[in-house]
Every structure is written in C-alpha cells, then in structure tokens.
XYZ file of N, CA and C in Angstrom:
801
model
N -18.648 16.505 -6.236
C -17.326 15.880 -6.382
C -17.463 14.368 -6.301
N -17.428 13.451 -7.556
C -16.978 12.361 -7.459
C -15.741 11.550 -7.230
N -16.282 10.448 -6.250
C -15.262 9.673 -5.643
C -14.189 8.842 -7.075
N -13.110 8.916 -6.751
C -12.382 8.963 -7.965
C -11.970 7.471 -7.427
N -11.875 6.154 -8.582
C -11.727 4.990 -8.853
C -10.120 4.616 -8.455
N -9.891 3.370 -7.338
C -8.244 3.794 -6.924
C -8.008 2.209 -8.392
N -7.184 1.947 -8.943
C -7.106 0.830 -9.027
C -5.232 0.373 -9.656
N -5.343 -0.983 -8.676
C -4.052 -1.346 -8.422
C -2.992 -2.149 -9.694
N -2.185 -1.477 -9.711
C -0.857 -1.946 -10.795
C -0.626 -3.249 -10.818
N -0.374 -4.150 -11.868
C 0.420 -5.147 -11.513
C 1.366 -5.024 -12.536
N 2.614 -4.847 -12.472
C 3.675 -4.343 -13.919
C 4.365 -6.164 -13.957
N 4.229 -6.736 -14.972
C 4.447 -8.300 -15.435
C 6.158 -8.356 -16.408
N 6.839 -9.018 -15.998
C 7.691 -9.569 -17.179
C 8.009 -11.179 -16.885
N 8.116 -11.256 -18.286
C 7.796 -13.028 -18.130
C 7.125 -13.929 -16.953
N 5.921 -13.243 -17.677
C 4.359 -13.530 -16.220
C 4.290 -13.221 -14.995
N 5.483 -12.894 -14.830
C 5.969 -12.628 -13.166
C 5.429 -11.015 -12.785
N 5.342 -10.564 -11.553
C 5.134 -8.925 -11.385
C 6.628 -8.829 -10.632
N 6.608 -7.383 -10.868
C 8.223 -7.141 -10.473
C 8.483 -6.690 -9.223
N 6.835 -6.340 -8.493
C 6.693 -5.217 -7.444
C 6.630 -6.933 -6.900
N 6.811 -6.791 -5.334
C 6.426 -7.417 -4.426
C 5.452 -6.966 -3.072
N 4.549 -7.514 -2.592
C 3.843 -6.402 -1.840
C 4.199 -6.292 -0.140
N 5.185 -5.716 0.274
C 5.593 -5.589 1.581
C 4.577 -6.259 2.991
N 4.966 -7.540 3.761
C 3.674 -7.368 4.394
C 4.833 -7.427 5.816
N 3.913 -8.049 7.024
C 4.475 -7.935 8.074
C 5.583 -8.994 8.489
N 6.700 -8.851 9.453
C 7.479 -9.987 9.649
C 6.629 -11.144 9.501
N 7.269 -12.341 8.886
C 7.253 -13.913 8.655
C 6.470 -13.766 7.400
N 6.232 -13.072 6.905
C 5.021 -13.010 5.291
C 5.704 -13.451 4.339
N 7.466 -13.227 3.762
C 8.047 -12.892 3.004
C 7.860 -14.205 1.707
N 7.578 -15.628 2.127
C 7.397 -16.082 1.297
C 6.231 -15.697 0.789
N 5.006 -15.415 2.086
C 3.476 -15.336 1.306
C 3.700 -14.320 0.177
N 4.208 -13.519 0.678
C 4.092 -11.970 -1.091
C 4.821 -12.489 -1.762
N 6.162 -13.157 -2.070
C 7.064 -13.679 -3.051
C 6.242 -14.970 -3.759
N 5.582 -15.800 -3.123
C 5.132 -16.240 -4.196
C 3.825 -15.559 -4.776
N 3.023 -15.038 -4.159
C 2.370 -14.239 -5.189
C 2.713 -13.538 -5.948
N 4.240 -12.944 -6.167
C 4.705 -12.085 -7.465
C 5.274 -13.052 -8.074
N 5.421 -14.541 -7.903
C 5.519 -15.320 -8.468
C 4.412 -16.097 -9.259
N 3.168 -15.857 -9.287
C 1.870 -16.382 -9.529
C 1.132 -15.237 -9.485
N 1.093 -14.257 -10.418
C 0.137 -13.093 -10.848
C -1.386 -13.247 -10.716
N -1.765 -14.661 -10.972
C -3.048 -14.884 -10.539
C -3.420 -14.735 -8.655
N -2.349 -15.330 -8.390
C -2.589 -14.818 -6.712
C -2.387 -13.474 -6.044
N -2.034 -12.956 -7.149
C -1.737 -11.445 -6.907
C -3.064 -10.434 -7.022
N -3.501 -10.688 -8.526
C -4.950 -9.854 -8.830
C -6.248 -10.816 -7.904
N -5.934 -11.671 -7.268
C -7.021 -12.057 -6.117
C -6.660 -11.511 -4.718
N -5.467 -11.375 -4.847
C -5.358 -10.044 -2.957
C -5.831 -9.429 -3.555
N -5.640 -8.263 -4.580
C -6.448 -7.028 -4.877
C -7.674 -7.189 -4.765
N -8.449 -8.015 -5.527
C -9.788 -8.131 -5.547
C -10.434 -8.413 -4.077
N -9.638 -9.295 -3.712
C -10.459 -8.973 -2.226
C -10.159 -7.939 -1.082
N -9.204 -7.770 -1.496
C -8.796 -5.949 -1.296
C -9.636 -4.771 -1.358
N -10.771 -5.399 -2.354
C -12.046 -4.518 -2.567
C -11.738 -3.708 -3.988
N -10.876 -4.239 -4.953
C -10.151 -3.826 -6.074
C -11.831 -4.135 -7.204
N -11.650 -2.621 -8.039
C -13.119 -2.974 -9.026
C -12.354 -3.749 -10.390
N -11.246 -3.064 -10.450
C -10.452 -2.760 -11.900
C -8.776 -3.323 -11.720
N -8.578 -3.795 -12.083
C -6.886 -4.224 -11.689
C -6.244 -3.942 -13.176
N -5.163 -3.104 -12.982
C -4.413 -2.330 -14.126
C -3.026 -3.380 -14.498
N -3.108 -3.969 -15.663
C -1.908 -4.562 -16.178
C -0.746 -4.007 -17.127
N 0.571 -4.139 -16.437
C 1.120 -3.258 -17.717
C 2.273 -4.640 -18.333
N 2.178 -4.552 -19.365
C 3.496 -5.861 -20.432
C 4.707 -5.333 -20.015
N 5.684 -5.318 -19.305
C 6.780 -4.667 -19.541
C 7.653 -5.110 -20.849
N 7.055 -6.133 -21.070
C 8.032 -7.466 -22.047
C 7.778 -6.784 -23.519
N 6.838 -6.220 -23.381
C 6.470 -6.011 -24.938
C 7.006 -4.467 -25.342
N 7.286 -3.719 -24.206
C 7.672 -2.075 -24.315
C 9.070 -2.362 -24.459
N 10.121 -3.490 -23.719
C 11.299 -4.090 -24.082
C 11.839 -4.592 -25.024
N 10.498 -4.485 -26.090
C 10.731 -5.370 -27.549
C 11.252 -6.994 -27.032
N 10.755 -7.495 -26.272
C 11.207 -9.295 -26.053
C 10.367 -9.818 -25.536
N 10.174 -11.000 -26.015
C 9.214 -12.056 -26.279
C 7.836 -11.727 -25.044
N 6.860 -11.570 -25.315
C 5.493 -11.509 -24.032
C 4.901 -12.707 -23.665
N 4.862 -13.385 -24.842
C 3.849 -14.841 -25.094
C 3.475 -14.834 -23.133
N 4.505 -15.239 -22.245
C 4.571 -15.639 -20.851
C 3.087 -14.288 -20.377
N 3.874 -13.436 -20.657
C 3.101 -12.343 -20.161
C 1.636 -12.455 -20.296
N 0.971 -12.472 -21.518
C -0.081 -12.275 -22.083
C -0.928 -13.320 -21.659
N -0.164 -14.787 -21.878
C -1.111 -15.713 -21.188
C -1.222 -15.482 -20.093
N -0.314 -14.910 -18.734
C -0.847 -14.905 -17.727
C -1.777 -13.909 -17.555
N -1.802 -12.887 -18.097
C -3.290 -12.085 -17.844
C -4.740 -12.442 -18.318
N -4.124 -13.804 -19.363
C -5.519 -14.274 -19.760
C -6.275 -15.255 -18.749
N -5.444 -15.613 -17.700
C -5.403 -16.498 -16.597
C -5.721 -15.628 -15.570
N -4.854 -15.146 -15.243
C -5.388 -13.595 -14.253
C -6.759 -13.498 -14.311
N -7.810 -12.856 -15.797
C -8.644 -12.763 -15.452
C -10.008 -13.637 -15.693
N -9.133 -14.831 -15.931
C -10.157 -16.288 -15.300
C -10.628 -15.916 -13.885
N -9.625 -15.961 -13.609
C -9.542 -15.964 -12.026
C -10.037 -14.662 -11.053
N -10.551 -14.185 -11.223
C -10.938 -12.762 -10.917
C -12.687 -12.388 -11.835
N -13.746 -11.773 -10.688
C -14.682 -11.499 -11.304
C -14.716 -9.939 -11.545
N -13.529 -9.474 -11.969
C -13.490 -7.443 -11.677
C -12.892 -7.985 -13.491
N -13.032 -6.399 -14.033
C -12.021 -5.991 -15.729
C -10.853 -6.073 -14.830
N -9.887 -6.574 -15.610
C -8.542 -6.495 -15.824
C -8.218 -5.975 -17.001
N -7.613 -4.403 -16.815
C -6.709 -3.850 -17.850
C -5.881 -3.920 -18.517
N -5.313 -4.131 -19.470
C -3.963 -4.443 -19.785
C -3.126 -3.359 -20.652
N -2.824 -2.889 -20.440
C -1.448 -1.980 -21.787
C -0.336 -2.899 -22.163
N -0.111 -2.985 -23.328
C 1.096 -3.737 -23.919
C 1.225 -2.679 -25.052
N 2.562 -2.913 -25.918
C 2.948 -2.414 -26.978
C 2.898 -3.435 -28.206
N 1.469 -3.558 -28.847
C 1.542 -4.624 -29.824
C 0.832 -3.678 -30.947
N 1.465 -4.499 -32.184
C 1.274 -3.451 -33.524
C 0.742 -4.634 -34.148
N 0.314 -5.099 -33.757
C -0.954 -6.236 -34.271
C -2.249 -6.493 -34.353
N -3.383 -5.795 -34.738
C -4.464 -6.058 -33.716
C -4.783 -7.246 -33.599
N -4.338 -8.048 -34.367
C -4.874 -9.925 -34.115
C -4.489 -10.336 -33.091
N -3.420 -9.814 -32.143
C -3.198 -10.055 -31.225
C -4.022 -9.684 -29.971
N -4.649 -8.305 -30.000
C -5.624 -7.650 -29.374
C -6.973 -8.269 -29.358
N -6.869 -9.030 -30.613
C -8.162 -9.518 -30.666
C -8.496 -10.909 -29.935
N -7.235 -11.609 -30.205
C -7.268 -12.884 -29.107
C -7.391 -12.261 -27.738
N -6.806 -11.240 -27.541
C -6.995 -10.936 -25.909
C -7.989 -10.699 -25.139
N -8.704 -10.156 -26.097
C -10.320 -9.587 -25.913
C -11.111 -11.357 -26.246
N -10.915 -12.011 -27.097
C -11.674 -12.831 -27.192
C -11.437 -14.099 -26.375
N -10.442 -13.935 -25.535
C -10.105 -14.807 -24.464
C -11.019 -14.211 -23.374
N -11.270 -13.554 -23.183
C -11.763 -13.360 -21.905
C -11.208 -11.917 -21.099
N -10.023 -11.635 -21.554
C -9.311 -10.395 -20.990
C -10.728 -8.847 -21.246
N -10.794 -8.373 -20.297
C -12.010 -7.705 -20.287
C -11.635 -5.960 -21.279
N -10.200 -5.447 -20.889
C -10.118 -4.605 -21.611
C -8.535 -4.023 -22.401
N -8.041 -3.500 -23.068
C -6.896 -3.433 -23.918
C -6.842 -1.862 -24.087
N -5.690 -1.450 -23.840
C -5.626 0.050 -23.983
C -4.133 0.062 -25.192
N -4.759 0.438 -26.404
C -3.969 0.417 -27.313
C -3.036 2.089 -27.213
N -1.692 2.217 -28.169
C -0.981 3.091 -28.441
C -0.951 3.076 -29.543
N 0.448 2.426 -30.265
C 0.937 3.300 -31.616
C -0.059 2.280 -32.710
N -0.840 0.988 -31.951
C -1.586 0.852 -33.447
C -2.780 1.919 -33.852
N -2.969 2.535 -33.171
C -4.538 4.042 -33.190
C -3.355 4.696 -34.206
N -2.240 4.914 -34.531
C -1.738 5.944 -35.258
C -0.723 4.711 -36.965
N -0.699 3.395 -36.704
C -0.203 2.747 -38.206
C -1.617 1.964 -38.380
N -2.357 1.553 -37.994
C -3.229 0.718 -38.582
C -4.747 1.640 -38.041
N -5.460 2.802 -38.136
C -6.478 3.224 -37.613
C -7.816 2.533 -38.092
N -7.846 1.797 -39.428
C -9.189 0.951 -39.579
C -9.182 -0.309 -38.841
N -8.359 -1.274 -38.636
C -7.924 -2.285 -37.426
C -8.287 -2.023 -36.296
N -8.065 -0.473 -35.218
C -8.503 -0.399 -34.866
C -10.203 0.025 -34.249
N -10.483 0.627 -35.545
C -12.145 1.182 -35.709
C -12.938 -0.619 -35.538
N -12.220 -1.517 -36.201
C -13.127 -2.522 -36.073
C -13.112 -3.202 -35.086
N -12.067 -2.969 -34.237
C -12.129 -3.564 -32.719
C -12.844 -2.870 -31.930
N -13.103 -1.877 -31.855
C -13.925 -1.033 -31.592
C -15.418 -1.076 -31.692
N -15.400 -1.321 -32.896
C -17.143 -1.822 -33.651
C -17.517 -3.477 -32.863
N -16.207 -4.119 -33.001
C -16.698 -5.718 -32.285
C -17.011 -5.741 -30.813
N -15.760 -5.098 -30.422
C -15.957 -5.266 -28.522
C -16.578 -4.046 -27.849
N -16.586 -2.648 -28.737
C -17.192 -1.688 -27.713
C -16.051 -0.668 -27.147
N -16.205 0.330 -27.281
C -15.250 1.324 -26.759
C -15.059 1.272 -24.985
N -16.054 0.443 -24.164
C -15.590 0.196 -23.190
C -14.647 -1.016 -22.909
N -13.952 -1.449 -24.253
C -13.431 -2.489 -23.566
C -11.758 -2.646 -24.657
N -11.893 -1.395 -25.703
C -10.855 -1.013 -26.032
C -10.613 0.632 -26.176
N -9.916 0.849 -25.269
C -9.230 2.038 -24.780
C -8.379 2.750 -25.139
N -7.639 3.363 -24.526
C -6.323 4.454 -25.359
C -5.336 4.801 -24.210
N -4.291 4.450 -24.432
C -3.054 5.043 -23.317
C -2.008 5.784 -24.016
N -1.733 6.225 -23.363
C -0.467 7.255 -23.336
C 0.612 7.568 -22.646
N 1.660 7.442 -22.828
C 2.993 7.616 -21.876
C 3.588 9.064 -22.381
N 3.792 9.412 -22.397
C 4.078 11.049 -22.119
C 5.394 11.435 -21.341
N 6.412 12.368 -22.414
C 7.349 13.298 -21.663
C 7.271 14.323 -21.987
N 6.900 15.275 -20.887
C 6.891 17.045 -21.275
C 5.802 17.321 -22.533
N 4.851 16.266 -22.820
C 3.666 16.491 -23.856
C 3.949 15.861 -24.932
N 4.552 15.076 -24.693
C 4.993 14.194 -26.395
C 5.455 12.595 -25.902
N 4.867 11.759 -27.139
C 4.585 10.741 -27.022
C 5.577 10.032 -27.725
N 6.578 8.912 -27.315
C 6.998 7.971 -28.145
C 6.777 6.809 -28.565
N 6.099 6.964 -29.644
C 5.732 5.463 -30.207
C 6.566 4.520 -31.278
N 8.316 4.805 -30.810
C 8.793 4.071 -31.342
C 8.727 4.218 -32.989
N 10.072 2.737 -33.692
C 9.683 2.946 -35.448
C 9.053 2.966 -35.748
N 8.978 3.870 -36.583
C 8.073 4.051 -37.681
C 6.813 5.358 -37.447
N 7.109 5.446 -36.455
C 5.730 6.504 -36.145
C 6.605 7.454 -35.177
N 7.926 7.383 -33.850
C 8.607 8.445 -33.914
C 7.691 9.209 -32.315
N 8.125 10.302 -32.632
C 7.531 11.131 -31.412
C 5.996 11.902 -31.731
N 4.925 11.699 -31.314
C 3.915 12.278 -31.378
C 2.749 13.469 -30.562
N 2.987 14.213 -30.623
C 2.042 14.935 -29.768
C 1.156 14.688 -28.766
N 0.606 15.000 -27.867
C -0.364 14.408 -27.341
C -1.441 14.944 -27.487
N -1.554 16.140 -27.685
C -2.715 16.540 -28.539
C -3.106 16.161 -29.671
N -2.210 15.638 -30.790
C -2.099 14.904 -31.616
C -3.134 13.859 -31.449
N -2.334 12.540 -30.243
C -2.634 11.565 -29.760
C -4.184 11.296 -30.069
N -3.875 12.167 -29.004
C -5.814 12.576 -28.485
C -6.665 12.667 -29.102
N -6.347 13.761 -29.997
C -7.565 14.142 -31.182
C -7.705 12.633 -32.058
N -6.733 12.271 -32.165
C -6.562 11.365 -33.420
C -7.702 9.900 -32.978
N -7.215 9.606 -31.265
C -8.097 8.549 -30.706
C -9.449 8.579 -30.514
N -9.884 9.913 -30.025
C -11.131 10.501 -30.304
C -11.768 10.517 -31.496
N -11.435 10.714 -32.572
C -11.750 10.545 -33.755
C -12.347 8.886 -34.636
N -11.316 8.086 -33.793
C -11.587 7.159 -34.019
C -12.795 5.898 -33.428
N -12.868 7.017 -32.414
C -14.042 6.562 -31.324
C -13.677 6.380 -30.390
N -12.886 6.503 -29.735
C -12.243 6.193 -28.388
C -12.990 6.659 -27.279
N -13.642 6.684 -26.724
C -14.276 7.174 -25.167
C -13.685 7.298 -23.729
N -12.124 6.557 -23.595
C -11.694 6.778 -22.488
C -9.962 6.488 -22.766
N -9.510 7.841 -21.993
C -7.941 7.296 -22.351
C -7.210 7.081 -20.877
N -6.004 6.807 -20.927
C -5.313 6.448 -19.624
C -3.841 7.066 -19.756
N -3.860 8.042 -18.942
C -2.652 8.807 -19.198
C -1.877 8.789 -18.138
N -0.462 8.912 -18.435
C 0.962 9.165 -17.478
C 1.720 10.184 -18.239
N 3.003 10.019 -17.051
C 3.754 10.731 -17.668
C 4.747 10.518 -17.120
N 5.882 10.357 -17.518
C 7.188 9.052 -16.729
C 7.637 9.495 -15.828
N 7.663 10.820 -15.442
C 8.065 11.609 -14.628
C 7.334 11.352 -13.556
N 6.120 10.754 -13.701
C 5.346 10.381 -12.308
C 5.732 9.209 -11.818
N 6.246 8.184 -12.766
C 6.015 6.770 -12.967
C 7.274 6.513 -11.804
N 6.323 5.856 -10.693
C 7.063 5.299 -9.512
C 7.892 6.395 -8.302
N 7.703 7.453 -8.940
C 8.254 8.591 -8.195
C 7.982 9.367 -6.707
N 6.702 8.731 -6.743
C 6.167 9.124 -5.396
C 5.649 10.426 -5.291
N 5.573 11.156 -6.081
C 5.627 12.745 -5.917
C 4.346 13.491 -6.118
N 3.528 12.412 -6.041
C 1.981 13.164 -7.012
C 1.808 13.272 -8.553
N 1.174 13.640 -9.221
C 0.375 14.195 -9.987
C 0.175 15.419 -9.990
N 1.074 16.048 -11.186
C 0.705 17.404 -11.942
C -0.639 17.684 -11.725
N -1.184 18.620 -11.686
C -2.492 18.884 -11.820
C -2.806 19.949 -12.963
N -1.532 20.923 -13.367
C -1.659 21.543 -14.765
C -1.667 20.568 -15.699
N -0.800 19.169 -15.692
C -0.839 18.724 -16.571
C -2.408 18.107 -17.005
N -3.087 17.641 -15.703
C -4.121 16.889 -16.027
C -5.168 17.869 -16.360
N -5.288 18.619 -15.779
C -6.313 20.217 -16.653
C -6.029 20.293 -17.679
N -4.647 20.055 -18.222
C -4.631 20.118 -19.704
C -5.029 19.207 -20.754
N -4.869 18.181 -20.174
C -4.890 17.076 -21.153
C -6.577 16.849 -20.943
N -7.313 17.156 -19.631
C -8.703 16.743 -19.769
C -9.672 17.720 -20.680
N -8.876 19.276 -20.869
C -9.262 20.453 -21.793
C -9.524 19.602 -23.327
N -8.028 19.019 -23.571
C -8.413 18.351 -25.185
C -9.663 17.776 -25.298
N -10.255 17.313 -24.429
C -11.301 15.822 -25.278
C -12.120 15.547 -24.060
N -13.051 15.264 -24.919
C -14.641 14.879 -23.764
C -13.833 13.676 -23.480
N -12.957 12.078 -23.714
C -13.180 11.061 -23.131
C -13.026 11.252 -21.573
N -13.594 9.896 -21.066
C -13.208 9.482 -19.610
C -11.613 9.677 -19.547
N -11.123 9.788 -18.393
C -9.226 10.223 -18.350
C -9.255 9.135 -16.784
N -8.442 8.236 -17.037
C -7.403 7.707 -15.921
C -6.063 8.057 -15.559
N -5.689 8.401 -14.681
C -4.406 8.838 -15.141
C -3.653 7.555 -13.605
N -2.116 7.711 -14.505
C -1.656 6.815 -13.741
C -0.280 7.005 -13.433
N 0.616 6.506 -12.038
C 1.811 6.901 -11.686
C 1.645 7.943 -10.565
N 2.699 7.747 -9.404
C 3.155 9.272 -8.901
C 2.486 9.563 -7.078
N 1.515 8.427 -7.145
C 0.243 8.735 -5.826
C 0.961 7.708 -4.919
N 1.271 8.733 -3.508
C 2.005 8.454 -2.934
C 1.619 7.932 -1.420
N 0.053 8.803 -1.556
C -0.662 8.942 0.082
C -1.828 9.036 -0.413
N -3.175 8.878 0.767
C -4.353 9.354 0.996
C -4.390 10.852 0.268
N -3.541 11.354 1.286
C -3.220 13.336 1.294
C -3.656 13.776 -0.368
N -2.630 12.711 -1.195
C -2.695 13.196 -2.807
C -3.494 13.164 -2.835
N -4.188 11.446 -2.514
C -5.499 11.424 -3.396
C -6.721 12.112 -3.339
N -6.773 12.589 -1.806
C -7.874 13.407 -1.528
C -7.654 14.776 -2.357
N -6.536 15.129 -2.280
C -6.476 16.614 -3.194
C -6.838 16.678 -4.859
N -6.491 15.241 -5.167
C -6.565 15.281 -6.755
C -8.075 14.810 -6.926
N -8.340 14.259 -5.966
C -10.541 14.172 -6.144
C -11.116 15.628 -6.281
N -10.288 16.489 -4.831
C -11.265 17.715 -4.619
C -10.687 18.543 -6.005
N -9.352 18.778 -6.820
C -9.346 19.700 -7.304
C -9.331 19.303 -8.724
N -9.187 17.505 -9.378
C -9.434 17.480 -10.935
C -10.382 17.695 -11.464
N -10.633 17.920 -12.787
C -11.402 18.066 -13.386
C -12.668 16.820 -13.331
N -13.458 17.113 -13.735
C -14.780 16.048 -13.774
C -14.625 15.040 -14.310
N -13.779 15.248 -15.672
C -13.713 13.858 -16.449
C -12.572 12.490 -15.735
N -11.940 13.420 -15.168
C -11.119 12.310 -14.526
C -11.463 11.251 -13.467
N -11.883 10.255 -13.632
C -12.374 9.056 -12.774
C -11.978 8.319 -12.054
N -10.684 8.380 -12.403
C -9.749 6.879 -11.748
C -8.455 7.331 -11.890
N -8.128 6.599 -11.198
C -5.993 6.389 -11.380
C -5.919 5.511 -10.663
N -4.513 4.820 -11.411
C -3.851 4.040 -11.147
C -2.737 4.073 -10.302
N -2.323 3.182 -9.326
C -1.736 3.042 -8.210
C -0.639 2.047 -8.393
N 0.552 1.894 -7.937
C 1.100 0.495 -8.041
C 2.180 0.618 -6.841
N 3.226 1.246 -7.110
C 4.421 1.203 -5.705
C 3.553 1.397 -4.282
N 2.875 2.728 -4.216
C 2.287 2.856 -3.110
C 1.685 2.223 -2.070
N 0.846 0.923 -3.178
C 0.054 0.132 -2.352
C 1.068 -0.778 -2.028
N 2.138 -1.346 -2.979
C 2.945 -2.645 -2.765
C 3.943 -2.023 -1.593
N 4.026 -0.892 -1.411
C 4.661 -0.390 0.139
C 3.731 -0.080 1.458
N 2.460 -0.317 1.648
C 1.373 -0.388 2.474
C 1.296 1.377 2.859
N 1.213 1.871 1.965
C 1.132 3.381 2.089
C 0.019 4.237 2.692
N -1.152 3.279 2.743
C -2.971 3.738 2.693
C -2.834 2.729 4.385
N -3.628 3.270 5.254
C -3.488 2.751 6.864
C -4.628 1.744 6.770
N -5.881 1.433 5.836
C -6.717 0.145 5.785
C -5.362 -1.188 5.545
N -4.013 -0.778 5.276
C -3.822 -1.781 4.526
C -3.041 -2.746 5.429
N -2.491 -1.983 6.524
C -2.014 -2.678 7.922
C -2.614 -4.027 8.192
N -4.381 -3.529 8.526
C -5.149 -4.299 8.769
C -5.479 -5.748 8.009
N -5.136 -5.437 6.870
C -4.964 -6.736 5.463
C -3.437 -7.259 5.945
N -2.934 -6.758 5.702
C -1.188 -7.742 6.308
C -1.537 -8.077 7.350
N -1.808 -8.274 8.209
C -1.994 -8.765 9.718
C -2.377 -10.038 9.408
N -4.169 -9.839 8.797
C -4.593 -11.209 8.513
C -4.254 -11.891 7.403
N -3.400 -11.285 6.623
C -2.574 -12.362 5.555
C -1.973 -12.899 5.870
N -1.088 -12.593 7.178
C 0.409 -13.058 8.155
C -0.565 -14.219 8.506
N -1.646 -14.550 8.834
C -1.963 -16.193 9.372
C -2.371 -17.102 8.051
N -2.080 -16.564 6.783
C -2.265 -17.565 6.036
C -0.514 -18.602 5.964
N -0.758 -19.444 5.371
C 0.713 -20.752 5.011
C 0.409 -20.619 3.675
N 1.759 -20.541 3.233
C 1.990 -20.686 1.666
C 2.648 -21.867 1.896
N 2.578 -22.017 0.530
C 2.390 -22.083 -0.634
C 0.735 -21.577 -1.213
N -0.141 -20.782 -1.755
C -1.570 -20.814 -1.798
C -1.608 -20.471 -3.367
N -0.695 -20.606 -4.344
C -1.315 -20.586 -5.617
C -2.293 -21.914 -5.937
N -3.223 -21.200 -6.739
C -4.068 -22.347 -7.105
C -3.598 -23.035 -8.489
N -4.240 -24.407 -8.220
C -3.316 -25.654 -9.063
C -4.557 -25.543 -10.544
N -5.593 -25.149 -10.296
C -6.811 -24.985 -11.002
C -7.374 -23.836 -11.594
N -7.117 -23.488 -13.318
C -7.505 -22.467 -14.227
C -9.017 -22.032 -13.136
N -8.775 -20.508 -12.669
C -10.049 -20.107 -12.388
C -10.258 -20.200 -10.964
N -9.891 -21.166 -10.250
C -9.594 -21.754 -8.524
C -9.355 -20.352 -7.996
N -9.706 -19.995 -7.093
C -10.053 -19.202 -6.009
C -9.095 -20.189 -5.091
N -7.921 -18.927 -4.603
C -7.010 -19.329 -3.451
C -7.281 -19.659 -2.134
N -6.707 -19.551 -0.922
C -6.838 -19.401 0.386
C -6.848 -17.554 0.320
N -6.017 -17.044 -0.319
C -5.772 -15.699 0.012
C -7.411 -14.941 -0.468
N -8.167 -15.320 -1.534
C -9.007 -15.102 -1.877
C -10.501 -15.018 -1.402
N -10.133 -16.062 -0.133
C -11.639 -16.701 0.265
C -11.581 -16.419 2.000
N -10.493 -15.268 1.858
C -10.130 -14.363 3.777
C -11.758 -13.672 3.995
C-alpha cells in the first residue's frame, strides 16, 4: 500500500484565493493577507512540507476575465521550488502554452482534449505528458464542457484523453467539492477500471480517518488527492503546531521581490 500524495488547494479569482486559512487568536491579518498575496500562500504550503500545490481559475470556469489570475500563478510558481498545478477553462492552447513556457510547471486541460485534439497532442509532444494533464469535473458520470461540446461522458472523457496520450488525470465530482463528506470509493474503482493513467482525485477529505481509509482501500493507480477546505480549517492535528508558530510572525510579510522568499517561508 502506497502512501497516497496530500496536496493543497488554492481556488484564485482575480489573483486572490477565496479560502482563508483559519489560524489562532491575533493571526487574522497574518492569513488575510496571504489570501490576499497567493504567492504567500503557496509558500505556507510549501513549507508546510507541500510537494505539489493544486491551482484552480475560478475566473475562467465564470467565463470573466483571468488575465489577474493566471499571472499570479505564474508568480506563485517563481516563488516556490515544488510543481504548481493549475486547472483553468481555456479553449486556447496558446494560452497553455505561455503557461507552461513561463515557468508554470503543469496544466490540466478539459474541453480543449475534445475541440482542438491535435493542439493538444503537440503540447504534449513539447512539454511531456508529465506536465500536461487531464481533469475532470463530473456529475453522476457526465461531464460539462460547456458550448459547443455540451455534456460528455466520462468514459468518453477518458478514453478520448488516453488516446491522446494523456498519462495522468485529476478527477472530482461536485458533489464532493467542499462538502466534507469523503470520497466515493465506487466511484473511484470505477473511474480507475477505465484507464491505466495515474488518477488524482480531488474534493470531499475531511479528516486523517478518510484519508487513511481511501490509502488502505483505493485502487493502486490512485496517488494523490487534493485537499483545500480541510486544511484552510486546521482539520489534520500537525497543523495546530504550524498556527502557533505562525501566530509570532508580524505582517505585513508579502514579498516586494518576483521570487523573494517571505518571513513565513524561511520559519
């Protein structure tokens, strides 16, 4: 039984994260301005002991403007020596491609794998299937990818990303998303049945308790999941111990310098 990969949410609209991370009395500016400065955010994680920090666009699934968004994850992962993930909803790959060629370490595409599939084969061929990915949002087994492409299967999905070369996908299902409730485990037997890729799955993990159950009883291919309310509510008991000694830092601690390593960074 492999130890399954925890790694932490940061959900962005207009550069900002929306979660704030709960710490102990007198903190309240220290976490507010870090959800004010996303770069000071994916450096608690990282020294949090974070490998992978998971980005999601909210701006771009809203259909309104990201530009804010996107640059800050390209900044984010200046600033950070771990991949930073990102999911957005862009039907561009030129856009994907600046992201990757900025420095952003990896991109988990949707509905362009199903309107543009040679666009994506060549991003694929340039950066490497470890560093462009496949996500999925999911209700009851079906996927919405919006005009023009509509509701799609996820078996569909799957086969179709696989085909194209895909090696690792990242799956939810909204019903998990922020809910606290766990992770299906029929669902994830099912979806890891379709397809040899690597499977992240993300949303829903509420405690230790889950996570230990969904190590001992998922399937093999599943490696990782993603975390986000849980941790920003100090849900895991290492994390006490991190608020304590964050409570003696003084904010203001965003850094004034592309790449600068904070006070919060260098605990």
């Amino acid at each position: 039984m492999a130890n399954l990969l925890i790694i932490p949410s940061i959900d962005l609209v207009q550069g900002q994260s929306v979660r704030r991370v709960m710490g102990v009395p007198g903190t309240e500016e220290l976490y507010t301005e870090m959800s004010e400065h996303p770069v000071e955010l994916a450096q608690l994680w990282r020294r949090e002991n974070a490998k992978v920090i998971h980005v999601t666009d909210l701006d771009s699934w809203a259909g309104k403007d990201c530009t804010k968004t996107l640059n800050a994850v390209v900044e984010m992962q200046k600033a950070v020596d771990i991949p930073i993930e990102l999911v957005s909803l862009q039907r561009s790959a030129e856009i994907y491609h600046r992201l990757l060629s900025e420095g952003v370490y990896r991109v988990a595409l949707n509905v362009l794998a199903m309107t543009d599939p040679d666009d994506v084969e060549d991003l694929l061929n340039e950066f490497s299937p470890s560093r462009v990915v496949f996500a999925a949002r999911a209700f009851e087994g079906d996927i919405d990818l919006g005009p023009g492409v509509g509701m799609v299967n996820d078996e569909e999905f799957i086969n179709h990303v696989y085909d194209l070369g895909g090696k690792r996908l990242i799956y939810t299902e909204q019903s998990w998303e922020g809910a606290l409730t766990g992770q299906d485990l029929a669902t994830i037997t099912r979806i890891t049945s379709l397809t040899t890729m690597r499977v992240t799955t993300a949303g829903g993990i509420a405690s230790p308790e889950q996570l230990w159950a969904l190590q001992r009883d998922a399937p093999p291919s599943l490696d990782s999941v993603v975390i986000g309310r849980a941790l920003y509510e100090n849900r895991f008991p290492c994390q006490a111990i991190w608020r304590v000694a964050e409570a003696t830092l003084e904010p203001p601690l965003h850094a004034t310098v592309v790449g600068e390593q904070s006070s919060i960074s260098k605990l």
